[in-house]
Amino acid sequence: MKNKWFGAAVRIYEIWSAALFVIFLVMAGHRRIVFCIWQISNILAILLLVLNIAILFQKKRRILKANEELGLFKKRLESEK
């Protein structure tokens, strides 16, 4: 099962990491601001990870429910024969 959301999140994080590196280089004298930006970056990365995990569990739940319904449908067809 391919997860496009995870690939998109990884790409966003790669771009943000590159931008963050440039910000670190430009604002080397402002340590407090850079630290706050770094913390915000970590929070965003964690939120993206939680979002991806939630999406994966939702897909898994949907697949399990569909398999269960398919099993019940097969049993009903066999009982009708």
CSV table of N, CA and C in Angstrom, one decimal:
chain,number,residue,atom,x,y,z
A,1,MET,N,0.9,-1.2,0.0
A,1,MET,CA,0.0,0.0,0.0
A,1,MET,C,0.9,1.2,0.0
A,2,LYS,N,0.8,2.0,-1.0
A,2,LYS,CA,1.6,3.2,-1.2
A,2,LYS,C,0.9,4.4,-0.5
A,3,ASN,N,1.7,5.1,0.3
A,3,ASN,CA,1.2,6.3,1.1
A,3,ASN,C,1.7,7.6,0.5
A,4,LYS,N,0.9,8.3,-0.3
A,4,LYS,CA,1.3,9.5,-0.9
A,4,LYS,C,1.5,10.6,0.1
A,5,TRP,N,0.7,10.6,1.2
A,5,TRP,CA,0.8,11.6,2.2
A,5,TRP,C,2.2,11.5,2.9
A,6,PHE,N,2.7,10.3,3.1
A,6,PHE,CA,4.0,10.2,3.8
A,6,PHE,C,5.1,10.8,2.9
A,7,GLY,N,5.0,10.5,1.6
A,7,GLY,CA,6.0,11.0,0.6
A,7,GLY,C,6.0,12.5,0.6
A,8,ALA,N,4.7,13.1,0.6
A,8,ALA,CA,4.6,14.5,0.5
A,8,ALA,C,5.2,15.1,1.8
A,9,ALA,N,4.9,14.5,2.9
A,9,ALA,CA,5.4,15.0,4.2
A,9,ALA,C,6.9,15.0,4.3
A,10,VAL,N,7.5,13.9,3.8
A,10,VAL,CA,9.0,13.8,3.7
A,10,VAL,C,9.5,14.9,2.8
A,11,ARG,N,8.9,15.1,1.7
A,11,ARG,CA,9.4,16.2,0.8
A,11,ARG,C,9.3,17.6,1.4
A,12,ILE,N,8.2,17.8,2.1
A,12,ILE,CA,8.0,19.1,2.8
A,12,ILE,C,9.1,19.3,3.9
A,13,TYR,N,9.3,18.2,4.6
A,13,TYR,CA,10.3,18.3,5.6
A,13,TYR,C,11.7,18.5,5.1
A,14,GLU,N,12.0,17.9,3.9
A,14,GLU,CA,13.3,18.1,3.3
A,14,GLU,C,13.5,19.6,2.9
A,15,ILE,N,12.5,20.2,2.3
A,15,ILE,CA,12.5,21.6,1.8
A,15,ILE,C,12.6,22.5,3.1
A,16,TRP,N,11.9,22.2,4.1
A,16,TRP,CA,11.9,23.0,5.3
A,16,TRP,C,13.3,22.9,6.0
A,17,SER,N,13.9,21.7,6.0
A,17,SER,CA,15.2,21.6,6.6
A,17,SER,C,16.3,22.4,5.8
A,18,ALA,N,16.2,22.4,4.5
A,18,ALA,CA,17.1,23.2,3.7
A,18,ALA,C,16.9,24.7,4.0
A,19,ALA,N,15.6,25.1,4.1
A,19,ALA,CA,15.4,26.5,4.4
A,19,ALA,C,15.8,26.9,5.8
A,20,LEU,N,15.7,25.9,6.7
A,20,LEU,CA,16.1,26.2,8.1
A,20,LEU,C,17.6,26.3,8.2
A,21,PHE,N,18.3,25.5,7.4
A,21,PHE,CA,19.8,25.6,7.4
A,21,PHE,C,20.2,27.0,6.9
A,22,VAL,N,19.6,27.5,5.9
A,22,VAL,CA,19.9,28.8,5.4
A,22,VAL,C,19.6,29.9,6.5
A,23,ILE,N,18.5,29.7,7.2
A,23,ILE,CA,18.1,30.6,8.3
A,23,ILE,C,19.2,30.6,9.4
A,24,PHE,N,19.7,29.4,9.7
A,24,PHE,CA,20.7,29.3,10.7
A,24,PHE,C,22.0,30.0,10.3
A,25,LEU,N,22.3,29.9,9.0
A,25,LEU,CA,23.5,30.6,8.5
A,25,LEU,C,23.4,32.1,8.5
A,26,VAL,N,22.2,32.6,8.1
A,26,VAL,CA,22.0,34.0,8.0
A,26,VAL,C,21.9,34.7,9.4
A,27,MET,N,21.2,34.0,10.3
A,27,MET,CA,20.9,34.6,11.6
A,27,MET,C,21.7,34.0,12.7
A,28,ALA,N,23.0,33.8,12.5
A,28,ALA,CA,23.9,33.2,13.5
A,28,ALA,C,24.0,34.0,14.7
A,29,GLY,N,23.8,35.3,14.7
A,29,GLY,CA,24.0,36.2,15.8
A,29,GLY,C,22.7,36.2,16.7
A,30,HIS,N,21.6,35.8,16.2
A,30,HIS,CA,20.3,35.8,17.0
A,30,HIS,C,20.0,34.4,17.4
A,31,ARG,N,20.6,34.0,18.5
A,31,ARG,CA,20.4,32.6,18.9
A,31,ARG,C,19.0,32.3,19.4
A,32,ARG,N,18.4,33.2,20.1
A,32,ARG,CA,17.1,32.9,20.6
A,32,ARG,C,16.0,32.7,19.5
A,33,ILE,N,16.1,33.6,18.5
A,33,ILE,CA,15.2,33.5,17.4
A,33,ILE,C,15.4,32.2,16.6
A,34,VAL,N,16.6,31.9,16.4
A,34,VAL,CA,17.0,30.6,15.7
A,34,VAL,C,16.5,29.4,16.5
A,35,PHE,N,16.6,29.4,17.8
A,35,PHE,CA,16.2,28.3,18.7
A,35,PHE,C,14.7,28.2,18.6
A,36,CYS,N,13.9,29.3,18.6
A,36,CYS,CA,12.5,29.3,18.5
A,36,CYS,C,12.0,28.7,17.1
A,37,ILE,N,12.7,29.1,16.1
A,37,ILE,CA,12.4,28.6,14.7
A,37,ILE,C,12.7,27.1,14.7
A,38,TRP,N,13.8,26.6,15.3
A,38,TRP,CA,14.1,25.2,15.3
A,38,TRP,C,13.1,24.4,16.1
A,39,GLN,N,12.6,25.0,17.2
A,39,GLN,CA,11.6,24.3,18.0
A,39,GLN,C,10.3,24.2,17.2
A,40,ILE,N,9.9,25.2,16.5
A,40,ILE,CA,8.7,25.2,15.7
A,40,ILE,C,8.9,24.2,14.6
A,41,SER,N,10.0,24.1,14.0
A,41,SER,CA,10.3,23.1,13.0
A,41,SER,C,10.1,21.6,13.6
A,42,ASN,N,10.6,21.4,14.8
A,42,ASN,CA,10.5,20.1,15.4
A,42,ASN,C,9.0,19.8,15.6
A,43,ILE,N,8.3,20.8,16.1
A,43,ILE,CA,6.8,20.6,16.4
A,43,ILE,C,6.1,20.2,15.1
A,44,LEU,N,6.4,20.9,14.0
A,44,LEU,CA,5.8,20.7,12.7
A,44,LEU,C,6.1,19.3,12.2
A,45,ALA,N,7.3,18.9,12.4
A,45,ALA,CA,7.7,17.5,11.9
A,45,ALA,C,6.9,16.4,12.7
A,46,ILE,N,6.8,16.6,14.0
A,46,ILE,CA,6.0,15.7,14.9
A,46,ILE,C,4.6,15.7,14.4
A,47,LEU,N,4.0,16.8,14.2
A,47,LEU,CA,2.6,16.9,13.7
A,47,LEU,C,2.4,16.2,12.4
A,48,LEU,N,3.3,16.4,11.5
A,48,LEU,CA,3.2,15.7,10.2
A,48,LEU,C,3.3,14.1,10.4
A,49,LEU,N,4.2,13.7,11.3
A,49,LEU,CA,4.3,12.3,11.6
A,49,LEU,C,3.0,11.7,12.2
A,50,VAL,N,2.4,12.5,13.1
A,50,VAL,CA,1.2,12.0,13.8
A,50,VAL,C,0.1,12.0,12.7
A,51,LEU,N,0.0,13.0,11.8
A,51,LEU,CA,-1.0,13.0,10.8
A,51,LEU,C,-0.8,11.8,9.9
A,52,ASN,N,0.4,11.4,9.5
A,52,ASN,CA,0.6,10.3,8.6
A,52,ASN,C,0.2,9.0,9.3
A,53,ILE,N,0.5,8.9,10.6
A,53,ILE,CA,0.2,7.7,11.4
A,53,ILE,C,-1.4,7.5,11.4
A,54,ALA,N,-2.0,8.7,11.7
A,54,ALA,CA,-3.5,8.6,11.7
A,54,ALA,C,-4.1,8.2,10.4
A,55,ILE,N,-3.5,8.7,9.3
A,55,ILE,CA,-4.0,8.4,8.0
A,55,ILE,C,-3.8,6.9,7.7
A,56,LEU,N,-2.7,6.3,8.1
A,56,LEU,CA,-2.4,4.9,7.9
A,56,LEU,C,-3.3,4.0,8.7
A,57,PHE,N,-3.6,4.4,10.0
A,57,PHE,CA,-4.5,3.6,10.8
A,57,PHE,C,-6.0,3.7,10.2
A,58,GLN,N,-6.3,4.8,9.7
A,58,GLN,CA,-7.7,5.0,9.1
A,58,GLN,C,-7.8,4.1,7.8
A,59,LYS,N,-6.7,4.0,7.0
A,59,LYS,CA,-6.8,3.2,5.8
A,59,LYS,C,-6.8,1.7,6.2
A,60,LYS,N,-6.0,1.4,7.3
A,60,LYS,CA,-6.0,0.0,7.7
A,60,LYS,C,-7.4,-0.4,8.3
A,61,ARG,N,-8.0,0.4,9.0
A,61,ARG,CA,-9.3,0.1,9.6
A,61,ARG,C,-10.3,-0.1,8.4
A,62,ARG,N,-10.2,0.8,7.4
A,62,ARG,CA,-11.2,0.7,6.3
A,62,ARG,C,-11.0,-0.7,5.6
A,63,ILE,N,-9.7,-1.1,5.4
A,63,ILE,CA,-9.4,-2.3,4.7
A,63,ILE,C,-9.9,-3.5,5.5
A,64,LEU,N,-9.7,-3.5,6.8
A,64,LEU,CA,-10.1,-4.6,7.7
A,64,LEU,C,-11.7,-4.7,7.7
A,65,LYS,N,-12.3,-3.5,7.7
A,65,LYS,CA,-13.8,-3.5,7.6
A,65,LYS,C,-14.3,-4.1,6.3
A,66,ALA,N,-13.6,-3.7,5.2
A,66,ALA,CA,-14.0,-4.2,3.9
A,66,ALA,C,-13.8,-5.8,3.8
A,67,ASN,N,-12.7,-6.2,4.4
A,67,ASN,CA,-12.4,-7.7,4.4
A,67,ASN,C,-13.5,-8.4,5.2
A,68,GLU,N,-13.9,-7.8,6.3
A,68,GLU,CA,-14.9,-8.5,7.2
A,68,GLU,C,-16.2,-8.5,6.4
A,69,GLU,N,-16.6,-7.4,5.8
A,69,GLU,CA,-17.9,-7.4,5.0
A,69,GLU,C,-17.8,-8.4,3.9
A,70,LEU,N,-16.6,-8.6,3.2
A,70,LEU,CA,-16.5,-9.5,2.1
A,70,LEU,C,-16.7,-10.9,2.7
A,71,GLY,N,-16.1,-11.2,3.8
A,71,GLY,CA,-16.2,-12.5,4.4
A,71,GLY,C,-17.7,-12.9,4.8
A,72,LEU,N,-18.4,-11.9,5.3
A,72,LEU,CA,-19.8,-12.1,5.6
A,72,LEU,C,-20.6,-12.3,4.3
A,73,PHE,N,-20.3,-11.6,3.3
A,73,PHE,CA,-21.0,-11.7,2.0
A,73,PHE,C,-20.8,-13.1,1.4
A,74,LYS,N,-19.5,-13.6,1.5
A,74,LYS,CA,-19.2,-15.0,1.0
A,74,LYS,C,-20.0,-16.0,1.8
A,75,LYS,N,-20.1,-15.9,3.1
A,75,LYS,CA,-20.8,-16.8,3.9
A,75,LYS,C,-22.3,-16.8,3.6
A,76,ARG,N,-22.8,-15.6,3.3
A,76,ARG,CA,-24.2,-15.5,2.9
A,76,ARG,C,-24.5,-16.2,1.6
A,77,LEU,N,-23.6,-16.0,0.6
A,77,LEU,CA,-23.7,-16.7,-0.7
A,77,LEU,C,-23.6,-18.2,-0.6
A,78,GLU,N,-22.7,-18.7,0.3
A,78,GLU,CA,-22.6,-20.1,0.5
A,78,GLU,C,-23.8,-20.7,1.2
A,79,SER,N,-24.4,-20.0,2.1
A,79,SER,CA,-25.6,-20.5,2.8
A,79,SER,C,-26.8,-20.5,1.8
A,80,GLU,N,-26.9,-19.6,0.8
A,80,GLU,CA,-28.0,-19.6,-0.1
A,80,GLU,C,-27.9,-20.7,-1.1
A,81,LYS,N,-26.7,-21.3,-1.3
A,81,LYS,CA,-26.6,-22.4,-2.3
A,81,LYS,C,-27.1,-23.6,-1.8
